[in-house]
Amino acid sequence: MIAIVDYHAGNLTSVKYAFDALGVDTVVSSDPAVISAAEKVVFPGVGAAGSAMASLGELGLVDVVREAAARKPFLGICLGMQILFSRTEEDGGVDCLGVLPARVRRFPAVPGFKVPQIGWNDVETPECRRFYYFVHSYYVEMNDFAVGTTEYAGVKFASMVRCGKLLACQFHPEKSGRAGLELLKGWVEEC
Amino acid sequence: MLTKRVIPCLDVRKGRVTKGVKFQNNIDLGDPVEMALAYSEGGADELVFYDITASAERRPIDIGMVEAVARAIRIPFAVGGGISKLADMERVILAGAEKVSVNSLAVKNPSIIAEGAEAFGRQCIVLGMDPVKSERCPSGYEITTRGFREFTGMDAVEWAKRAADLGAGEIVVNSVDADGTRAGFEKVVTRMIAEAVDVPVVASGGAGRPEHFPEVFEATGCDAAIVAGMIHSGEYTIAQIKAAMSSAGVPTRLCD
């Protein structure tokens, strides 16, 4: 069973619908027991890092999510990718889950580049270049786990990372058309 | 590279997509879910739905339609029309829409922009505006409301700046002068607004040929452009629009 973690960080409807479209059953849950028992875990998130971390704490999900990210097939999306890292500049600086070692920074103010980045940008992987849909003001710095990179506002950042059974992406595969569905399908099938 | 977006606009009336010129002579174009699916498969970067009769009839948005669209397509979409309070925004977002668009409501009650941005994040809140050429305003463009029926005396550029300050995450500039003409987008006020605000700006109204898209992106610096009649009629496809953009050197997501 695949659990989609609901920690009150954004709307999970489209994540659930994307898996429905693949014919894959998912359960949306805030319950630590359900997430512990799940075979695979999807960790989405939209919003601010500070309130997301606070909410994980209140729901008793911090250790459960860390554990799942370290051992299980795990998919982090957008803010759910960012807070897997050690620390973000957002909200005056917030310590995150620290599953992976890199920092999350805000895009610099560069003329001609609006922040947040909203829209379709390309992700370059060793195999190919494909477009996915992004909505974000903060990015994960380049690191050893980056398997996909994207450029915006003069910055090249880690738009997709992989570490063991963990995959995480800054973009929204659930809103990225065929490319996004193929990524989700690949993740479901490989693990 | 971040690409310029092409956004088909679907005006929905009584559960059917319609198209009229300046809100008159509406013609039935088809089922919203089927059309949404066809456009998303055909390379649309995003969609926008206006429940065009909702405001006039003082009834809320058709949530069942929003849900059906969210289940069917895998690209972002916005919904506008019929939003009268924060709870309406929430229903639309929970039904699976990425964004909600407010227009006349925000003119009457600008604080709804700030409330929406605070509750759902500014990327969810789109301000739609219908400017018309007017000598009464410093920029030369005045905001109209209620489907171009009322003049507000508000300057279009000032309103865009204020809306962005309040928390609007994106501004759709729907030119009353260009709407329905198919003679190309309005470029003057769109450019003024794109230069005045630090959020994405969407050009709307007047698209008639694929070349109009590279033209508006190059002339105004806008981030996205709306298309309606020229593809609804079957005369052109999104692929043709994207090809025109790409060959003019505009960053474009080509269909894969």
Short mmCIF file of C-alpha atoms in Angstrom, two decimals:
data_model
loop_
_atom_site.label_atom_id
_atom_site.label_comp_id
_atom_site.label_asym_id
_atom_site.label_seq_id
_atom_site.Cartn_x
_atom_site.Cartn_y
_atom_site.Cartn_z
CA MET A 1 0.00 0.00 0.00
CA ILE A 2 1.17 3.51 -0.82
CA ALA A 3 0.58 6.22 1.78
CA ILE A 4 0.43 9.90 0.82
CA VAL A 5 1.46 11.88 3.89
CA ASP A 6 -1.03 14.61 4.79
CA TYR A 7 0.70 17.08 7.09
CA HIS A 8 -1.52 20.05 6.25
CA ALA A 9 0.99 21.42 3.74
CA GLY A 10 -1.08 22.01 0.68
CA ASN A 11 -3.72 20.24 -1.25
CA LEU A 12 -3.18 16.56 -2.00
CA THR A 13 -6.11 16.08 -4.36
CA SER A 14 -4.09 16.19 -7.55
CA VAL A 15 -1.40 13.84 -6.18
CA LYS A 16 -4.08 11.31 -5.32
CA TYR A 17 -5.79 11.76 -8.72
CA ALA A 18 -2.52 11.19 -10.57
CA PHE A 19 -2.04 7.81 -8.88
CA ASP A 20 -5.73 7.03 -9.52
CA ALA A 21 -5.08 7.70 -13.21
CA LEU A 22 -2.33 5.05 -13.12
CA GLY A 23 -4.70 2.61 -11.43
CA VAL A 24 -2.56 2.66 -8.28
CA ASP A 25 -4.29 2.63 -4.90
CA THR A 26 -3.15 5.18 -2.36
CA VAL A 27 -4.23 6.23 1.11
CA VAL A 28 -4.00 9.85 2.23
CA SER A 29 -3.14 9.86 5.92
CA SER A 30 -1.74 11.86 8.84
CA ASP A 31 -1.62 8.79 11.05
CA PRO A 32 1.93 7.73 12.04
CA ALA A 33 0.78 4.10 12.30
CA VAL A 34 -0.57 4.09 8.73
CA ILE A 35 2.59 5.65 7.36
CA SER A 36 4.79 3.22 9.32
CA ALA A 37 2.84 0.31 7.92
CA ALA A 38 2.87 1.54 4.30
CA GLU A 39 5.14 -0.19 1.79
CA LYS A 40 5.80 3.05 -0.06
CA VAL A 41 5.45 6.65 1.00
CA VAL A 42 4.68 9.79 -1.00
CA PHE A 43 5.63 13.03 0.73
CA PRO A 44 4.16 16.02 -1.11
CA GLY A 45 3.97 19.58 0.14
CA VAL A 46 3.21 23.11 -0.88
CA GLY A 47 3.63 26.13 1.35
CA ALA A 48 6.16 27.38 3.84
CA ALA A 49 8.89 25.23 5.42
CA GLY A 50 8.44 26.63 8.94
CA SER A 51 4.78 25.73 9.27
CA ALA A 52 5.33 22.40 7.49
CA MET A 53 8.03 21.36 10.00
CA ALA A 54 5.87 22.55 12.91
CA SER A 55 2.94 20.58 11.57
CA LEU A 56 5.04 17.39 11.18
CA GLY A 57 6.06 17.81 14.82
CA GLU A 58 2.51 18.31 16.08
CA LEU A 59 1.27 15.26 14.17
CA GLY A 60 4.11 13.11 15.57
CA LEU A 61 5.37 12.42 12.05
CA VAL A 62 9.00 13.58 12.20
CA ASP A 63 10.59 10.23 13.06
CA VAL A 64 8.15 8.23 10.96
CA VAL A 65 8.93 10.28 7.85
CA ARG A 66 12.70 10.17 8.52
CA GLU A 67 12.55 6.42 8.94
CA ALA A 68 10.47 5.96 5.79
CA ALA A 69 12.81 8.20 3.78
CA ALA A 70 15.82 6.20 4.92
CA ARG A 71 14.43 2.71 4.31
CA LYS A 72 11.36 2.59 2.11
CA PRO A 73 10.55 3.48 -1.46
CA PHE A 74 9.92 7.16 -0.87
CA LEU A 75 8.91 10.04 -3.15
CA GLY A 76 9.30 13.65 -2.01
CA ILE A 77 7.59 16.36 -4.06
CA CYS A 78 8.26 20.13 -4.00
CA LEU A 79 8.31 21.27 -0.34
CA GLY A 80 8.36 17.55 0.51
CA MET A 81 11.73 17.41 -1.28
CA GLN A 82 13.12 20.55 0.32
CA ILE A 83 12.44 19.59 3.92
CA LEU A 84 14.26 16.29 3.48
CA PHE A 85 17.46 18.34 3.50
CA SER A 86 19.33 19.74 6.47
CA ARG A 87 18.32 23.38 6.52
CA THR A 88 16.40 25.99 4.55
CA GLU A 89 16.76 29.75 4.36
CA GLU A 90 12.97 30.08 4.34
CA ASP A 91 11.15 31.69 7.29
CA GLY A 92 14.37 33.17 8.66
CA GLY A 93 16.11 29.77 8.66
CA VAL A 94 14.53 26.45 9.62
CA ASP A 95 16.19 23.14 10.51
CA CYS A 96 14.61 20.41 8.41
CA LEU A 97 14.58 16.60 8.51
CA GLY A 98 18.25 16.23 7.59
CA VAL A 99 17.79 13.00 5.65
CA LEU A 100 20.12 14.37 2.99
CA PRO A 101 22.93 16.89 3.42
CA ALA A 102 22.42 20.07 1.40
CA ARG A 103 20.93 23.48 1.91
CA VAL A 104 17.80 25.03 0.53
CA ARG A 105 18.16 28.62 -0.65
CA ARG A 106 15.99 31.37 -2.06
CA PHE A 107 16.36 32.31 -5.73
CA PRO A 108 18.37 35.53 -6.00
CA ALA A 109 16.65 38.67 -7.29
CA VAL A 110 17.72 38.80 -10.94
CA PRO A 111 16.07 41.17 -13.44
CA GLY A 112 13.80 39.25 -15.79
CA PHE A 113 13.32 36.32 -13.41
CA LYS A 114 10.19 36.36 -11.32
CA VAL A 115 10.09 34.58 -7.97
CA PRO A 116 8.37 32.20 -7.50
CA GLN A 117 9.33 30.38 -10.64
CA ILE A 118 5.99 29.27 -12.07
CA GLY A 119 5.73 27.14 -15.17
CA TRP A 120 7.38 24.44 -17.24
CA ASN A 121 11.15 24.18 -17.10
CA ASP A 122 13.43 21.45 -18.33
CA VAL A 123 15.11 18.87 -16.14
CA GLU A 124 18.35 17.50 -17.46
CA THR A 125 19.23 13.96 -16.47
CA PRO A 126 22.05 11.81 -17.82
CA GLU A 127 19.51 10.14 -20.14
CA CYS A 128 17.31 12.98 -21.36
CA ARG A 129 15.83 16.43 -21.05
CA ARG A 130 12.15 16.76 -20.26
CA PHE A 131 9.80 19.51 -19.18
CA TYR A 132 8.02 19.44 -15.83
CA TYR A 133 5.82 21.94 -13.99
CA PHE A 134 7.46 23.98 -11.21
CA VAL A 135 6.07 26.38 -8.60
CA HIS A 136 8.71 27.45 -6.05
CA SER A 137 10.76 30.28 -4.56
CA TYR A 138 13.42 28.11 -2.89
CA TYR A 139 15.68 25.46 -4.40
CA VAL A 140 17.95 22.64 -3.26
CA GLU A 141 21.63 23.40 -3.89
CA MET A 142 23.56 21.11 -6.16
CA ASN A 143 24.67 18.01 -4.20
CA ASP A 144 26.02 14.49 -4.65
CA PHE A 145 22.53 13.00 -4.90
CA ALA A 146 21.34 15.19 -7.77
CA VAL A 147 20.16 13.11 -10.75
CA GLY A 148 18.31 15.94 -12.45
CA THR A 149 19.27 19.59 -12.76
CA THR A 150 17.43 22.73 -13.80
CA GLU A 151 18.44 26.35 -14.33
CA TYR A 152 16.59 29.47 -13.22
CA ALA A 153 17.59 33.01 -12.23
CA GLY A 154 21.22 32.22 -13.02
CA VAL A 155 21.25 29.26 -10.65
CA LYS A 156 21.72 25.61 -11.55
CA PHE A 157 19.94 23.59 -8.89
CA ALA A 158 19.11 19.99 -7.97
CA SER A 159 15.60 19.48 -9.35
CA MET A 160 15.64 15.72 -8.77
CA VAL A 161 17.65 13.69 -6.25
CA ARG A 162 18.01 10.01 -5.64
CA CYS A 163 19.51 8.13 -2.71
CA GLY A 164 18.84 4.42 -2.42
CA LYS A 165 15.08 3.97 -2.54
CA LEU A 166 14.45 7.67 -2.08
CA LEU A 167 13.49 9.83 -5.05
CA ALA A 168 12.59 13.48 -4.65
CA CYS A 169 11.73 16.19 -7.13
CA GLN A 170 11.25 19.93 -6.93
CA PHE A 171 8.68 19.92 -9.72
CA HIS A 172 5.15 18.53 -9.57
CA PRO A 173 5.00 15.21 -11.45
CA GLU A 174 1.26 15.08 -10.72
CA LYS A 175 0.82 18.27 -12.78
CA SER A 176 3.42 17.58 -15.44
CA GLY A 177 1.37 15.87 -18.12
CA ARG A 178 2.66 12.68 -19.68
CA ALA A 179 6.24 13.24 -18.48
CA GLY A 180 5.02 13.45 -14.89
CA LEU A 181 2.81 10.38 -15.12
CA GLU A 182 5.69 8.39 -16.59
CA LEU A 183 7.89 9.43 -13.70
CA LEU A 184 5.25 8.35 -11.16
CA LYS A 185 4.69 5.08 -13.00
CA GLY A 186 8.43 4.43 -13.05
CA TRP A 187 8.68 5.08 -9.33
CA VAL A 188 5.77 2.75 -8.52
CA GLU A 189 7.17 -0.03 -10.71
CA GLU A 190 10.85 0.12 -9.84
CA CYS A 191 10.47 -0.25 -6.10
CA MET B 1 14.91 27.34 -19.43
CA LEU B 2 11.52 28.38 -18.11
CA THR B 3 9.13 28.36 -21.06
CA LYS B 4 6.37 30.76 -22.05
CA ARG B 5 2.98 29.21 -21.40
CA VAL B 6 0.03 28.83 -23.78
CA ILE B 7 -3.24 28.62 -21.87
CA PRO B 8 -6.52 27.65 -23.53
CA CYS B 9 -9.47 29.39 -21.94
CA LEU B 10 -12.80 27.61 -21.66
CA ASP B 11 -15.90 29.67 -20.93
CA VAL B 12 -18.44 27.39 -19.37
CA ARG B 13 -22.15 28.05 -19.36
CA LYS B 14 -24.63 25.54 -17.97
CA GLY B 15 -22.03 22.77 -18.07
CA ARG B 16 -21.00 23.42 -21.71
CA VAL B 17 -18.08 25.30 -23.18
CA THR B 18 -19.25 28.34 -25.12
CA LYS B 19 -17.66 31.15 -27.04
CA GLY B 20 -19.11 34.55 -27.71
CA VAL B 21 -17.74 37.88 -28.84
CA LYS B 22 -17.85 40.40 -26.01
CA PHE B 23 -20.06 38.03 -24.04
CA GLN B 24 -22.74 37.91 -26.73
CA ASN B 25 -23.85 35.38 -29.34
CA ASN B 26 -22.68 32.36 -27.37
CA ILE B 27 -22.10 29.21 -29.39
CA ASP B 28 -21.94 25.71 -27.90
CA LEU B 29 -18.44 24.27 -28.34
CA GLY B 30 -18.51 21.05 -26.37
CA ASP B 31 -18.05 19.24 -23.10
CA PRO B 32 -15.57 20.90 -20.70
CA VAL B 33 -13.91 17.67 -19.57
CA GLU B 34 -13.48 16.30 -23.10
CA MET B 35 -12.09 19.59 -24.33
CA ALA B 36 -9.75 19.89 -21.33
CA LEU B 37 -8.41 16.42 -22.02
CA ALA B 38 -7.93 17.10 -25.72
CA TYR B 39 -6.05 20.35 -25.06
CA SER B 40 -3.85 18.88 -22.35
CA GLU B 41 -2.92 16.02 -24.70
CA GLY B 42 -2.43 18.55 -27.47
CA GLY B 43 0.27 20.49 -25.63
CA ALA B 44 -1.54 23.11 -23.53
CA ASP B 45 0.66 24.23 -20.64
CA GLU B 46 -2.25 25.05 -18.39
CA LEU B 47 -5.98 25.65 -18.68
CA VAL B 48 -8.37 28.25 -17.36
CA PHE B 49 -12.10 27.81 -16.87
CA TYR B 50 -14.45 30.69 -16.43
CA ASP B 51 -17.87 29.80 -15.17
CA ILE B 52 -19.16 32.77 -17.05
CA THR B 53 -22.73 32.73 -15.94
CA ALA B 54 -21.98 32.15 -12.28
CA SER B 55 -21.60 35.81 -11.28
CA ALA B 56 -24.62 37.08 -13.18
CA GLU B 57 -26.81 34.33 -11.80
CA ARG B 58 -25.36 34.71 -8.29
CA ARG B 59 -24.68 31.04 -7.90
CA PRO B 60 -21.47 29.28 -6.92
CA ILE B 61 -19.08 27.48 -9.25
CA ASP B 62 -19.99 24.02 -10.48
CA ILE B 63 -17.69 22.01 -8.18
CA GLY B 64 -18.60 18.73 -9.84
CA MET B 65 -17.12 20.05 -13.08
CA VAL B 66 -13.93 21.17 -11.31
CA GLU B 67 -13.52 17.70 -9.81
CA ALA B 68 -14.19 15.96 -13.10
CA VAL B 69 -11.56 18.11 -14.81
CA ALA B 70 -9.04 17.50 -12.00
CA ARG B 71 -9.53 13.76 -12.35
CA ALA B 72 -9.17 13.86 -16.12
CA ILE B 73 -6.15 16.07 -16.75
CA ARG B 74 -2.57 16.18 -15.46
CA ILE B 75 -1.73 19.83 -16.08
CA PRO B 76 -2.45 22.82 -13.85
CA PHE B 77 -5.71 24.68 -14.24
CA ALA B 78 -7.35 27.78 -12.86
CA VAL B 79 -11.01 28.42 -12.20
CA GLY B 80 -12.72 31.78 -12.14
CA GLY B 81 -16.21 33.20 -11.98
CA GLY B 82 -18.60 32.66 -9.14
CA ILE B 83 -16.01 33.11 -6.40
CA SER B 84 -17.55 35.38 -3.78
CA LYS B 85 -15.74 34.43 -0.59
CA LEU B 86 -12.76 32.59 0.86
CA ALA B 87 -14.82 29.42 1.32
CA ASP B 88 -15.51 29.34 -2.44
CA MET B 89 -11.77 29.50 -3.13
CA GLU B 90 -11.20 26.63 -0.74
CA ARG B 91 -13.82 24.44 -2.40
CA VAL B 92 -12.29 25.01 -5.82
CA ILE B 93 -8.75 24.27 -4.60
CA LEU B 94 -9.80 21.17 -2.66
CA ALA B 95 -11.60 19.92 -5.76
CA GLY B 96 -8.19 19.87 -7.46
CA ALA B 97 -7.76 23.25 -9.20
CA GLU B 98 -4.28 24.73 -8.95
CA LYS B 99 -5.43 28.33 -8.96
CA VAL B 100 -8.50 30.48 -8.48
CA SER B 101 -9.09 33.62 -10.43
CA VAL B 102 -10.89 36.67 -9.08
CA ASN B 103 -11.84 39.73 -11.07
CA SER B 104 -14.89 41.87 -10.24
CA LEU B 105 -14.91 40.51 -6.70
CA ALA B 106 -11.40 41.82 -6.05
CA VAL B 107 -12.33 45.27 -7.35
CA LYS B 108 -15.22 45.39 -4.88
CA ASN B 109 -13.30 43.74 -2.08
CA PRO B 110 -9.49 43.88 -2.60
CA SER B 111 -8.81 42.19 0.74
CA ILE B 112 -9.99 38.87 -0.74
CA ILE B 113 -6.63 38.75 -2.58
CA ALA B 114 -4.68 39.01 0.67
CA GLU B 115 -6.97 36.54 2.44
CA GLY B 116 -6.64 34.01 -0.38
CA ALA B 117 -2.85 34.38 -0.55
CA GLU B 118 -2.56 33.95 3.20
CA ALA B 119 -4.78 30.87 3.25
CA PHE B 120 -3.55 29.01 0.16
CA GLY B 121 -0.28 30.67 -0.91
CA ARG B 122 -0.01 33.45 -3.45
CA GLN B 123 0.70 31.07 -6.32
CA CYS B 124 -2.96 29.99 -6.02
CA ILE B 125 -4.42 33.47 -6.42
CA VAL B 126 -4.83 34.90 -9.90
CA LEU B 127 -6.14 38.41 -10.49
CA GLY B 128 -8.05 38.76 -13.72
CA MET B 129 -8.60 42.26 -15.00
CA ASP B 130 -10.47 43.73 -17.96
CA PRO B 131 -8.82 47.02 -18.93
CA VAL B 132 -10.14 49.25 -21.70
CA LYS B 133 -8.52 52.27 -23.36
CA SER B 134 -9.64 55.35 -21.50
CA GLU B 135 -8.47 58.91 -21.17
CA ARG B 136 -9.78 59.09 -17.64
CA CYS B 137 -6.77 57.18 -16.20
CA PRO B 138 -3.07 58.15 -16.11
CA SER B 139 -1.89 54.95 -17.82
CA GLY B 140 -4.56 55.38 -20.51
CA TYR B 141 -6.33 52.18 -19.42
CA GLU B 142 -9.28 51.82 -17.08
CA ILE B 143 -10.55 48.75 -15.26
CA THR B 144 -14.02 47.50 -16.18
CA THR B 145 -15.98 44.88 -14.27
CA ARG B 146 -18.90 42.52 -14.63
CA GLY B 147 -18.01 41.37 -18.12
CA PHE B 148 -17.04 44.83 -19.40
CA ARG B 149 -20.40 46.27 -18.35
CA GLU B 150 -19.20 48.66 -15.65
CA PHE B 151 -16.43 51.26 -15.65
CA THR B 152 -14.65 51.71 -12.33
CA GLY B 153 -12.44 54.77 -12.82
CA MET B 154 -9.50 52.64 -11.59
CA ASP B 155 -6.20 52.87 -13.42
CA ALA B 156 -5.18 49.45 -14.81
CA VAL B 157 -1.47 49.71 -13.99
CA GLU B 158 -2.10 51.03 -10.48
CA TRP B 159 -4.59 48.25 -9.84
CA ALA B 160 -2.11 45.61 -11.04
CA LYS B 161 0.57 46.94 -8.69
CA ARG B 162 -1.82 47.06 -5.78
CA ALA B 163 -3.10 43.54 -6.45
CA ALA B 164 0.47 42.19 -6.60
CA ASP B 165 1.26 43.95 -3.30
CA LEU B 166 -1.83 42.41 -1.74
CA GLY B 167 -0.63 38.94 -2.75
CA ALA B 168 -1.89 38.13 -6.24
CA GLY B 169 0.46 35.47 -7.64
CA GLU B 170 -0.32 36.14 -11.27
CA ILE B 171 -2.19 38.79 -13.27
CA VAL B 172 -4.27 38.09 -16.36
CA VAL B 173 -4.63 41.20 -18.52
CA ASN B 174 -7.72 40.64 -20.63
CA SER B 175 -7.99 43.53 -23.04
CA VAL B 176 -11.55 44.65 -23.67
CA ASP B 177 -10.38 46.37 -26.86
CA ALA B 178 -8.76 43.23 -28.28
CA ASP B 179 -11.19 40.62 -26.96
CA GLY B 180 -12.88 38.65 -29.70
CA THR B 181 -11.21 40.58 -32.53
CA ARG B 182 -8.66 37.88 -33.42
CA ALA B 183 -6.44 40.74 -34.59
CA GLY B 184 -3.65 40.05 -32.11
CA PHE B 185 -3.08 40.74 -28.44
CA GLU B 186 -3.14 44.21 -26.96
CA LYS B 187 0.49 45.05 -26.26
CA VAL B 188 0.65 48.47 -24.63
CA VAL B 189 -1.06 47.94 -21.30
CA THR B 190 0.16 44.34 -21.11
CA ARG B 191 3.73 45.56 -21.36
CA MET B 192 3.20 48.36 -18.83
CA ILE B 193 1.84 45.85 -16.34
CA ALA B 194 4.51 43.23 -17.05
CA GLU B 195 7.13 45.88 -16.30
CA ALA B 196 5.33 47.22 -13.22
CA VAL B 197 4.81 44.01 -11.24
CA ASP B 198 7.13 41.23 -10.11
CA VAL B 199 4.63 38.41 -10.61
CA PRO B 200 3.88 36.57 -13.86
CA VAL B 201 1.61 38.40 -16.31
CA VAL B 202 -0.71 36.64 -18.74
CA ALA B 203 -1.86 38.32 -21.97
CA SER B 204 -5.46 37.67 -22.90
CA GLY B 205 -7.82 38.65 -25.69
CA GLY B 206 -7.29 38.99 -29.40
CA ALA B 207 -5.37 35.82 -30.40
CA GLY B 208 -6.28 34.92 -33.97
CA ARG B 209 -3.17 33.43 -35.58
CA PRO B 210 -0.15 31.47 -34.30
CA GLU B 211 2.19 34.44 -35.00
CA HIS B 212 0.29 36.54 -32.46
CA PHE B 213 1.94 34.50 -29.69
CA PRO B 214 5.63 35.14 -30.41
CA GLU B 215 4.61 38.75 -31.10
CA VAL B 216 3.09 39.32 -27.67
CA PHE B 217 5.88 37.51 -25.81
CA GLU B 218 8.54 39.56 -27.57
CA ALA B 219 6.71 42.89 -27.38
CA THR B 220 5.54 42.76 -23.76
CA GLY B 221 7.74 40.36 -21.78
CA CYS B 222 4.61 38.60 -20.52
CA ASP B 223 4.94 35.05 -19.18
CA ALA B 224 1.90 33.37 -20.69
CA ALA B 225 -0.87 34.00 -23.19
CA ILE B 226 -4.47 32.88 -23.39
CA VAL B 227 -5.96 31.26 -26.47
CA ALA B 228 -9.63 30.57 -27.13
CA GLY B 229 -11.61 31.00 -30.34
CA MET B 230 -8.83 30.24 -32.82
CA ILE B 231 -8.37 26.73 -31.41
CA HIS B 232 -11.96 26.12 -30.32
CA SER B 233 -13.05 26.60 -33.93
CA GLY B 234 -10.57 23.97 -35.08
CA GLU B 235 -8.89 26.50 -37.33
CA TYR B 236 -5.54 26.16 -35.54
CA THR B 237 -3.94 23.78 -33.05
CA ILE B 238 -1.78 24.38 -30.00
CA ALA B 239 1.01 22.56 -31.83
CA GLN B 240 0.90 25.24 -34.56
CA ILE B 241 1.08 28.00 -31.94
CA LYS B 242 4.02 26.29 -30.25
CA ALA B 243 5.78 25.82 -33.57
CA ALA B 244 5.41 29.55 -34.33
CA MET B 245 6.80 30.42 -30.90
CA SER B 246 9.68 28.00 -31.19
CA SER B 247 10.71 29.15 -34.65
CA ALA B 248 10.69 32.76 -33.42
CA GLY B 249 13.10 31.76 -30.65
CA VAL B 250 10.60 31.99 -27.76
CA PRO B 251 11.33 29.38 -25.06
CA THR B 252 8.62 26.81 -25.66
CA ARG B 253 7.63 23.44 -24.24
CA LEU B 254 7.16 21.37 -27.36
CA CYS B 255 4.80 18.46 -27.02
CA ASP B 256 6.46 15.17 -26.14
#
